[in-house]
Amino acid sequence: MTRDDTSTAGSRTTGVTTAAHPAGSPGGPEILRYTAFSDDPAGGNPAGVVLDASGLDDAARLAVAARLGHSETAFLTAPPEGLGAPGRAFTIRYFSPLAEVPFCGHATIATAVALAERHGPGELVFATRSGTVPVTVREHGGRLVATLSSVEPYVTALAPADLTEALAALGWPPADLDPALPPRIAYAGARHLVLGAATRARLADLDYDFPRLAALMRRLDLTTLQLAWRESPSVFHVRDPFPVGGVVEDPATGAAAAALGAYARTLGLVTAPTTLTLHQGHDLGRPGLLTVELRDGDPRAHVSGTATALPES
């Protein structure tokens, strides 16, 4: 079965076209829908956003995420004491249709833009399971653009047997890997396996064994695979299988973008200060644009993008 779309496993609900639920059940919290990393509702990666989730337990949050069918939905509650100014600091948690994830970049960008539309641009700070994530929202070219600063990243080696299993699940022969982009696990809030594709055609042809890849990812505690083709020293095209979240492919992945930035700097592919441009979602018909800034003297990755409210349907 071809699995190069964003369908949710099991129900086969397409994550990017699920019917909107602008409000929860009667008396429940308002549920917003934004697409991140695009100024076009038909592009980027849709996310659910619940600005007040104080009345929802974990089971209810998972049910909301599953009903929306997007790769993640963000849920806000009160921040830890002393985190930041009132109305500018929050606890945020992220649920995919199948499970909670420790950090999600696109849902963070979507949430920050949603807050800025209501309370004005400026500084925000989020307490995530992975640590504190500051976000700056500014106006640029008539759009609100959010920049998140990741937690401190790391990059680790991948066991040869695990690489063999990953390639088998993807259906990629070893010759399809780019030797200039060695396989690594990169973390900037969540763990991602970075695999470099030797050609753009290899990246475009994604048809993988969903349960086999999901099993490997659970064993290695991976959130997505970051499949990357390097067009130029600072421009990448990327795709992110996300079977552990119940989604075949994530259309635009901010956490993986941050991890790729850490990967590129750690392996000496780039030298800070620099900015990487990532194109994602084109193979799904949902093009998105992510930028990753790497600053001199700052180990974090700074991921920027816009977000657009999705129309009710």
CSV table of C-alpha atoms in Angstrom, one decimal:
chain,number,residue,atom,x,y,z
A,1,MET,CA,0.0,0.0,0.0
A,2,THR,CA,1.3,3.4,-0.9
A,3,ARG,CA,1.7,5.5,2.2
A,4,ASP,CA,3.0,8.9,0.9
A,5,ASP,CA,0.2,11.0,2.1
A,6,THR,CA,-0.8,12.3,5.5
A,7,SER,CA,-3.5,9.8,6.3
A,8,THR,CA,-4.0,8.6,9.8
A,9,ALA,CA,-3.4,5.0,10.3
A,10,GLY,CA,-6.4,2.7,11.0
A,11,SER,CA,-9.2,5.0,10.2
A,12,ARG,CA,-7.4,6.4,7.2
A,13,THR,CA,-8.6,9.9,8.0
A,14,THR,CA,-6.6,12.3,6.0
A,15,GLY,CA,-4.9,14.6,8.6
A,16,VAL,CA,-4.9,17.7,6.5
A,17,THR,CA,-8.5,17.6,5.3
A,18,THR,CA,-10.4,16.5,8.4
A,19,ALA,CA,-13.6,18.4,9.0
A,20,ALA,CA,-13.0,21.5,11.2
A,21,HIS,CA,-14.2,21.4,14.8
A,22,PRO,CA,-14.0,25.1,15.8
A,23,ALA,CA,-15.6,24.3,19.1
A,24,GLY,CA,-15.6,21.3,21.2
A,25,SER,CA,-18.6,19.5,22.6
A,26,PRO,CA,-21.3,21.8,24.1
A,27,GLY,CA,-19.7,23.7,27.0
A,28,GLY,CA,-16.3,22.4,26.1
A,29,PRO,CA,-13.2,24.5,25.1
A,30,GLU,CA,-12.9,26.3,21.8
A,31,ILE,CA,-10.7,24.3,19.4
A,32,LEU,CA,-8.9,26.4,16.7
A,33,ARG,CA,-7.2,25.1,13.6
A,34,TYR,CA,-4.2,26.7,12.0
A,35,THR,CA,-1.7,25.6,9.3
A,36,ALA,CA,1.9,26.4,10.2
A,37,PHE,CA,4.8,27.3,7.9
A,38,SER,CA,2.6,28.6,5.2
A,39,ASP,CA,0.5,31.8,4.5
A,40,ASP,CA,-1.8,29.7,2.4
A,41,PRO,CA,-4.5,27.5,4.0
A,42,ALA,CA,-3.7,24.8,1.4
A,43,GLY,CA,-0.1,24.6,2.4
A,44,GLY,CA,2.0,23.9,5.5
A,45,ASN,CA,1.0,21.6,8.4
A,46,PRO,CA,-2.4,21.9,10.1
A,47,ALA,CA,-2.5,21.8,13.9
A,48,GLY,CA,-5.2,22.0,16.4
A,49,VAL,CA,-4.9,24.7,19.1
A,50,VAL,CA,-6.8,24.7,22.4
A,51,LEU,CA,-5.9,28.0,24.2
A,52,ASP,CA,-7.6,26.9,27.4
A,53,ALA,CA,-7.3,23.2,28.1
A,54,SER,CA,-7.7,23.4,31.9
A,55,GLY,CA,-10.9,21.4,31.9
A,56,LEU,CA,-9.4,18.5,29.8
A,57,ASP,CA,-7.7,15.5,31.2
A,58,ASP,CA,-5.2,13.4,29.1
A,59,ALA,CA,-7.9,11.1,27.7
A,60,ALA,CA,-10.0,14.0,26.6
A,61,ARG,CA,-7.0,15.7,24.9
A,62,LEU,CA,-6.1,12.5,23.1
A,63,ALA,CA,-9.8,12.3,22.0
A,64,VAL,CA,-9.7,15.8,20.6
A,65,ALA,CA,-6.4,15.2,18.7
A,66,ALA,CA,-7.8,11.9,17.3
A,67,ARG,CA,-11.0,13.6,16.2
A,68,LEU,CA,-9.1,16.4,14.4
A,69,GLY,CA,-6.7,14.0,12.8
A,70,HIS,CA,-3.9,16.4,12.5
A,71,SER,CA,-0.4,15.3,13.3
A,72,GLU,CA,-0.5,17.3,16.5
A,73,THR,CA,-2.9,19.4,18.6
A,74,ALA,CA,-1.5,21.8,21.2
A,75,PHE,CA,-3.2,22.3,24.6
A,76,LEU,CA,-2.4,25.3,26.8
A,77,THR,CA,-2.8,25.6,30.6
A,78,ALA,CA,-1.4,27.8,33.3
A,79,PRO,CA,2.4,28.1,33.5
A,80,PRO,CA,4.7,27.0,36.3
A,81,GLU,CA,5.1,29.8,38.8
A,82,GLY,CA,7.6,32.4,37.7
A,83,LEU,CA,7.9,31.3,34.1
A,84,GLY,CA,6.9,34.6,32.6
A,85,ALA,CA,4.6,37.6,32.5
A,86,PRO,CA,0.9,36.9,32.9
A,87,GLY,CA,-0.8,36.2,29.6
A,88,ARG,CA,2.6,35.6,27.9
A,89,ALA,CA,3.6,32.3,29.6
A,90,PHE,CA,1.9,28.9,29.4
A,91,THR,CA,2.3,25.2,29.9
A,92,ILE,CA,1.9,23.5,26.5
A,93,ARG,CA,1.4,19.8,25.7
A,94,TYR,CA,1.1,18.1,22.4
A,95,PHE,CA,-1.0,15.1,21.4
A,96,SER,CA,-1.0,13.3,18.1
A,97,PRO,CA,-3.9,11.1,17.1
A,98,LEU,CA,-2.3,8.1,18.9
A,99,ALA,CA,-0.1,9.5,21.7
A,100,GLU,CA,1.4,12.5,23.5
A,101,VAL,CA,4.7,13.8,22.0
A,102,PRO,CA,7.3,15.7,24.1
A,103,PHE,CA,7.7,18.7,21.7
A,104,CYS,CA,6.1,19.8,18.4
A,105,GLY,CA,7.4,22.7,16.5
A,106,HIS,CA,4.6,23.4,14.0
A,107,ALA,CA,1.9,23.4,16.7
A,108,THR,CA,4.1,25.8,18.8
A,109,ILE,CA,4.3,28.2,15.8
A,110,ALA,CA,0.6,27.9,15.2
A,111,THR,CA,-0.2,28.5,18.9
A,112,ALA,CA,2.1,31.5,19.1
A,113,VAL,CA,0.5,33.1,16.0
A,114,ALA,CA,-3.0,32.4,17.4
A,115,LEU,CA,-2.0,34.1,20.7
A,116,ALA,CA,-0.4,37.1,18.9
A,117,GLU,CA,-3.6,37.6,16.8
A,118,ARG,CA,-5.5,37.9,20.0
A,119,HIS,CA,-3.0,39.7,22.3
A,120,GLY,CA,-0.4,41.3,20.0
A,121,PRO,CA,3.0,40.2,18.9
A,122,GLY,CA,6.0,40.0,21.3
A,123,GLU,CA,7.6,37.5,23.6
A,124,LEU,CA,6.0,34.3,24.7
A,125,VAL,CA,7.4,31.4,26.7
A,126,PHE,CA,6.2,27.8,26.9
A,127,ALA,CA,6.9,25.1,29.4
A,128,THR,CA,7.1,21.9,27.4
A,129,ARG,CA,7.9,18.3,28.5
A,130,SER,CA,11.3,18.8,26.9
A,131,GLY,CA,12.0,22.1,28.7
A,132,THR,CA,11.4,25.9,28.3
A,133,VAL,CA,10.8,27.1,24.8
A,134,PRO,CA,10.8,30.9,24.2
A,135,VAL,CA,9.0,32.2,21.1
A,136,THR,CA,9.1,35.7,19.6
A,137,VAL,CA,6.3,36.8,17.3
A,138,ARG,CA,6.9,39.8,15.0
A,139,GLU,CA,5.1,41.4,12.1
A,140,HIS,CA,7.0,41.0,8.8
A,141,GLY,CA,5.6,41.9,5.4
A,142,GLY,CA,2.1,42.1,6.7
A,143,ARG,CA,2.3,38.6,8.3
A,144,LEU,CA,2.9,37.4,11.8
A,145,VAL,CA,6.1,35.3,11.9
A,146,ALA,CA,6.9,33.2,15.0
A,147,THR,CA,10.5,32.1,15.9
A,148,LEU,CA,10.9,29.4,18.5
A,149,SER,CA,14.2,28.7,20.3
A,150,SER,CA,14.8,25.1,20.9
A,151,VAL,CA,16.1,23.4,24.0
A,152,GLU,CA,19.8,22.6,23.9
A,153,PRO,CA,20.2,19.9,21.2
A,154,TYR,CA,22.4,16.9,20.9
A,155,VAL,CA,23.4,14.5,18.1
A,156,THR,CA,24.2,10.8,18.6
A,157,ALA,CA,25.3,7.9,16.4
A,158,LEU,CA,23.0,5.2,15.1
A,159,ALA,CA,23.8,1.5,15.5
A,160,PRO,CA,24.5,-0.3,12.1
A,161,ALA,CA,21.7,-2.8,12.8
A,162,ASP,CA,19.2,0.0,13.4
A,163,LEU,CA,20.2,1.7,10.2
A,164,THR,CA,19.7,-1.6,8.3
A,165,GLU,CA,16.3,-2.0,9.8
A,166,ALA,CA,15.3,1.6,9.0
A,167,LEU,CA,16.4,1.2,5.4
A,168,ALA,CA,14.5,-2.1,5.1
A,169,ALA,CA,11.3,-0.4,6.5
A,170,LEU,CA,11.7,2.4,4.0
A,171,GLY,CA,12.5,0.2,1.1
A,172,TRP,CA,15.7,2.2,0.5
A,173,PRO,CA,18.9,0.4,-0.7
A,174,PRO,CA,22.1,1.7,1.1
A,175,ALA,CA,23.2,3.2,-2.3
A,176,ASP,CA,20.3,5.7,-2.0
A,177,LEU,CA,21.9,7.4,1.0
A,178,ASP,CA,24.0,10.5,0.6
A,179,PRO,CA,27.4,9.7,2.0
A,180,ALA,CA,27.9,13.4,2.8
A,181,LEU,CA,24.9,13.3,5.2
A,182,PRO,CA,25.7,10.4,7.6
A,183,PRO,CA,22.8,8.8,9.5
A,184,ARG,CA,22.5,10.2,13.0
A,185,ILE,CA,19.8,10.7,15.7
A,186,ALA,CA,19.3,14.4,16.4
A,187,TYR,CA,17.4,16.0,19.3
A,188,ALA,CA,16.2,19.5,19.8
A,189,GLY,CA,13.2,18.7,22.0
A,190,ALA,CA,12.3,15.4,20.4
A,191,ARG,CA,14.4,12.6,18.8
A,192,HIS,CA,14.6,12.3,15.0
A,193,LEU,CA,16.5,10.0,12.8
A,194,VAL,CA,18.2,12.0,10.1
A,195,LEU,CA,18.8,10.1,6.8
A,196,GLY,CA,20.2,11.9,3.7
A,197,ALA,CA,18.8,11.0,0.3
A,198,ALA,CA,21.2,10.9,-2.5
A,199,THR,CA,18.8,12.4,-5.0
A,200,ARG,CA,15.6,14.4,-5.1
A,201,ALA,CA,13.9,11.6,-6.9
A,202,ARG,CA,14.7,9.2,-4.0
A,203,LEU,CA,13.2,11.7,-1.5
A,204,ALA,CA,10.1,12.1,-3.7
A,205,ASP,CA,9.4,8.3,-3.8
A,206,LEU,CA,8.2,7.5,-0.3
A,207,ASP,CA,6.3,4.2,0.1
A,208,TYR,CA,7.2,2.6,3.4
A,209,ASP,CA,6.2,-0.3,5.7
A,210,PHE,CA,4.1,1.6,8.3
A,211,PRO,CA,4.1,-1.0,11.2
A,212,ARG,CA,7.7,-2.0,10.7
A,213,LEU,CA,9.0,1.6,10.8
A,214,ALA,CA,6.7,2.4,13.7
A,215,ALA,CA,8.1,-0.5,15.7
A,216,LEU,CA,11.7,0.6,15.1
A,217,MET,CA,10.8,4.2,16.0
A,218,ARG,CA,9.2,3.2,19.3
A,219,ARG,CA,12.2,1.1,20.2
A,220,LEU,CA,14.6,4.0,19.5
A,221,ASP,CA,12.2,6.6,21.0
A,222,LEU,CA,12.0,8.6,17.7
A,223,THR,CA,9.3,11.1,16.9
A,224,THR,CA,9.8,11.2,13.2
A,225,LEU,CA,12.4,10.3,10.5
A,226,GLN,CA,13.9,13.4,9.0
A,227,LEU,CA,14.6,12.4,5.4
A,228,ALA,CA,16.6,15.2,3.7
A,229,TRP,CA,18.0,16.0,0.3
A,230,ARG,CA,20.6,18.8,0.2
A,231,GLU,CA,20.0,21.1,-2.7
A,232,SER,CA,22.8,23.5,-1.7
A,233,PRO,CA,24.9,24.2,1.3
A,234,SER,CA,22.0,25.9,3.1
A,235,VAL,CA,18.9,24.6,1.3
A,236,PHE,CA,17.3,21.3,2.1
A,237,HIS,CA,14.2,19.4,1.0
A,238,VAL,CA,12.8,17.3,3.8
A,239,ARG,CA,10.0,14.7,4.5
A,240,ASP,CA,9.0,13.3,7.8
A,241,PRO,CA,7.3,9.9,8.2
A,242,PHE,CA,5.4,9.9,11.5
A,243,PRO,CA,3.9,6.4,12.0
A,244,VAL,CA,4.3,6.5,15.8
A,245,GLY,CA,1.8,9.4,15.9
A,246,GLY,CA,-0.7,7.5,13.7
A,247,VAL,CA,0.1,9.8,10.7
A,248,VAL,CA,1.8,8.6,7.6
A,249,GLU,CA,3.7,11.8,7.0
A,250,ASP,CA,4.0,15.1,8.7
A,251,PRO,CA,3.7,18.0,6.1
A,252,ALA,CA,6.0,20.5,7.9
A,253,THR,CA,8.0,19.6,11.0
A,254,GLY,CA,9.4,22.3,13.2
A,255,ALA,CA,10.9,20.0,15.8
A,256,ALA,CA,12.7,18.0,13.1
A,257,ALA,CA,13.9,21.3,11.5
A,258,ALA,CA,15.5,22.3,14.8
A,259,ALA,CA,17.1,18.8,15.0
A,260,LEU,CA,18.4,19.1,11.5
A,261,GLY,CA,20.0,22.4,12.3
A,262,ALA,CA,21.8,20.9,15.2
A,263,TYR,CA,22.8,18.0,13.0
A,264,ALA,CA,24.2,20.2,10.3
A,265,ARG,CA,26.3,22.3,12.8
A,266,THR,CA,27.5,19.3,14.8
A,267,LEU,CA,28.7,17.5,11.7
A,268,GLY,CA,30.4,20.6,10.4
A,269,LEU,CA,28.1,20.9,7.3
A,270,VAL,CA,27.6,24.6,8.2
A,271,THR,CA,29.3,27.2,10.4
A,272,ALA,CA,27.3,29.6,12.6
A,273,PRO,CA,26.1,32.2,12.2
A,274,THR,CA,24.0,30.9,9.3
A,275,THR,CA,20.4,30.3,8.2
A,276,LEU,CA,19.1,27.1,6.7
A,277,THR,CA,16.0,27.0,4.4
A,278,LEU,CA,13.9,23.9,4.5
A,279,HIS,CA,11.2,23.1,1.9
A,280,GLN,CA,8.7,20.5,3.0
A,281,GLY,CA,5.3,19.3,2.0
A,282,HIS,CA,5.7,19.8,-1.8
A,283,ASP,CA,5.4,16.0,-2.4
A,284,LEU,CA,2.1,16.1,-0.5
A,285,GLY,CA,0.7,19.1,-2.3
A,286,ARG,CA,1.0,21.1,0.9
A,287,PRO,CA,4.2,23.2,0.4
A,288,GLY,CA,5.7,24.8,3.5
A,289,LEU,CA,8.7,26.9,4.2
A,290,LEU,CA,10.8,26.6,7.4
A,291,THR,CA,13.9,28.6,8.3
A,292,VAL,CA,16.5,27.5,10.9
A,293,GLU,CA,18.8,30.1,12.3
A,294,LEU,CA,22.1,29.0,14.0
A,295,ARG,CA,23.7,31.7,16.0
A,296,ASP,CA,27.3,32.1,17.0
A,297,GLY,CA,27.7,31.2,20.7
A,298,ASP,CA,24.2,29.8,21.1
A,299,PRO,CA,23.8,26.0,20.8
A,300,ARG,CA,20.1,26.2,20.2
A,301,ALA,CA,18.3,26.1,16.9
A,302,HIS,CA,15.8,29.0,16.1
A,303,VAL,CA,13.0,27.9,13.8
A,304,SER,CA,10.8,30.5,12.1
A,305,GLY,CA,7.6,30.4,10.2
A,306,THR,CA,4.2,31.9,9.8
A,307,ALA,CA,0.8,30.4,10.4
A,308,THR,CA,-2.7,30.8,8.9
A,309,ALA,CA,-6.1,30.2,10.5
A,310,LEU,CA,-8.0,27.5,8.6
A,311,PRO,CA,-11.6,28.2,7.5
A,312,GLU,CA,-14.4,26.4,9.2
A,313,SER,CA,-16.0,23.7,7.2
